[in-house]
C-alpha cells in the first residue's frame, strides 16, 4: 500500500491493507497509463494558459509528464502496483520529482472526469488498431476470393446442400460482415469523440477552466454537454464491447464453417501444420484448435457486454465506484478480438482449399433442382407447378438410384413436363448454374468480381 493516497487527508487512520487492495484498480487501469499522461498534459497546459497555475509550473508539469511517458515506454520507470490507481501513480511521481509543482496538477479535476477522458483517448487508439486488424483480415480474405471466382462448391441451408455457389462468393459473404464490423467501430468512435474534462467530480469546477482548449488539444470534436453525464455513463464501454462481441461472433461463425470444412466428412480445406494441433493419445489427429478457440472466445465477449449492462442498470446518478468494474470487461473484449483477428488471418492465409473436393460435392445433393424449376418458369410454367415437376424428377432420380438430374434422358424429363427441351442439359451442371446467377450479389464470377471490388475499398 503506497503512502501517496490522494484522499488520505480526510482520515485519521490508515486504510486497512486488504480493504485498500480490494478497492484498488491499478492492476487493470495501468493499461491507461499513456492516455492518463496525455490527458494530464493537456489539463496542465490549460491551467497555465488560464493563469490558474503559472506558465512555468505548467511547463514543468508538461515536461515531466513527457519524461514519465518515455521512461515508462523504455522500461526505466515501472508502474508502482501498490498505488491505488494509475491516476494516483502519475500524480505521485510528479510530486516526488517536482514537489509542490506536482501538487498543482489536479486543480479543477476529479478522477471521475479523468478516468472518463482516459478511457475515451484509449478507446480511440484501440479502435484504430482493431479496424486496422479487420482491414488486414478483409484484404487477405479478398485475395483468396480473387483466386476462387470459378471454384464451385455447394452452398448450404440447414447444413443441407442447397444450390451451387463459389468459394469466392462464400468468402465475400464473410467479408460483408467484417466490413460492417469495421464501420460499427468507426461509428462508435464518433460518439466518444467528446471531451469530459472540466466535468470534475460531477458539477464542473469553480475555477476558470477552458474546456474547449483541452478538448481541442486532445483531438476531440468538442467538450461533452453535461458534467453529470460525462462522469456517470459508460454506454460507450457497452457499445465498444458490443462491437467486439459482434465481430467475434462473426469470426466464430466463419470458424464453424472452417471446422466443418476441415473434417474428413467435408474435406474442403486443409489447415497448415503450423496452424493445427495434435492429440496426446491419437497419433493420427490434426485438430483445428485455433478455429475452435476463436469460436470459444466469442463466449467471453458476449459475457462482457452483459457484465457491463448489468453493472450500469441500477446505478443512481452520478459517479459510483461500480463503474470501476468497466475496464476489465472492456479491455478483455478489445484484446480478445484483436488477437483473434490476427489468429484467424494467419490460419486462413496458410490453409489449402481442396477445390476438387468442393466441385465433387456439388454432385449428389440435387443442387440443380431449383435451376430445373426456373427453366420451366422461363418456359411459361407457374413456379409452384415447376417446383412440383422438378421435385418429381428428384424423386424419379432417387428411385432409379441416379445422382443427378443430368442422368435422366430428355424423354424421361418430358414425362414430368413437355416443356423440357435438349437445352435443359446446358443448365444442370454446377458451373453453368453459378454462371447463370447473374443478379447483383449473386455468385456468377463477374458479379462476385464486382463484390470484391466494392468490398476492397469500402
Ligand atoms: N478507478 C476509478 C474508476 O475507474 C477512478 C475514479 C475514482 N473516483 C472516485 N471517486 N473514487 O472508476
PDB file of C-alpha atoms and ligand atoms in Angstrom, residues 25 29 85 87 111-112 115 234 319 321 323-324 327, ligand 1:
ATOM      1  CA  UNK A  25      -7.720  -0.739  -9.635  1.00  0.00           C
ATOM      2  CA  UNK A  29      -6.149   0.594 -15.187  1.00  0.00           C
ATOM      3  CA  UNK A  85      -4.878   3.519  -9.438  1.00  0.00           C
ATOM      4  CA  UNK A  87      -4.078   8.432 -11.698  1.00  0.00           C
ATOM      5  CA  UNK A 111     -10.560  11.184 -11.040  1.00  0.00           C
ATOM      6  CA  UNK A 112     -14.141  10.875 -12.226  1.00  0.00           C
ATOM      7  CA  UNK A 115     -10.888   8.261 -15.950  1.00  0.00           C
ATOM      8  CA  UNK A 234     -20.405   4.056 -19.586  1.00  0.00           C
ATOM      9  CA  UNK A 319     -20.434   8.547 -10.260  1.00  0.00           C
ATOM     10  CA  UNK A 321     -17.414   3.061  -7.693  1.00  0.00           C
ATOM     11  CA  UNK A 323     -18.105   1.984 -12.701  1.00  0.00           C
ATOM     12  CA  UNK A 324     -14.525   0.955 -11.989  1.00  0.00           C
ATOM     13  CA  UNK A 327     -12.337  -1.781 -17.540  1.00  0.00           C
TER      14      UNK A 327
HETATM   15  N1  LIG B   1     -10.612   3.914 -10.553  1.00  0.00           N
HETATM   16  C1  LIG B   1     -11.770   4.707 -10.714  1.00  0.00           C
HETATM   17  C2  LIG B   1     -12.612   4.190 -11.895  1.00  0.00           C
HETATM   18  O1  LIG B   1     -12.099   3.531 -12.700  1.00  0.00           O
HETATM   19  C3  LIG B   1     -11.405   6.118 -10.989  1.00  0.00           C
HETATM   20  C4  LIG B   1     -12.381   7.100 -10.453  1.00  0.00           C
HETATM   21  C5  LIG B   1     -12.353   7.074  -8.975  1.00  0.00           C
HETATM   22  N2  LIG B   1     -13.204   8.044  -8.429  1.00  0.00           N
HETATM   23  C6  LIG B   1     -13.589   8.008  -7.139  1.00  0.00           C
HETATM   24  N3  LIG B   1     -14.332   8.939  -6.744  1.00  0.00           N
HETATM   25  N4  LIG B   1     -13.252   7.031  -6.354  1.00  0.00           N
HETATM   26  O2  LIG B   1     -13.783   4.439 -11.980  1.00  0.00           O
END
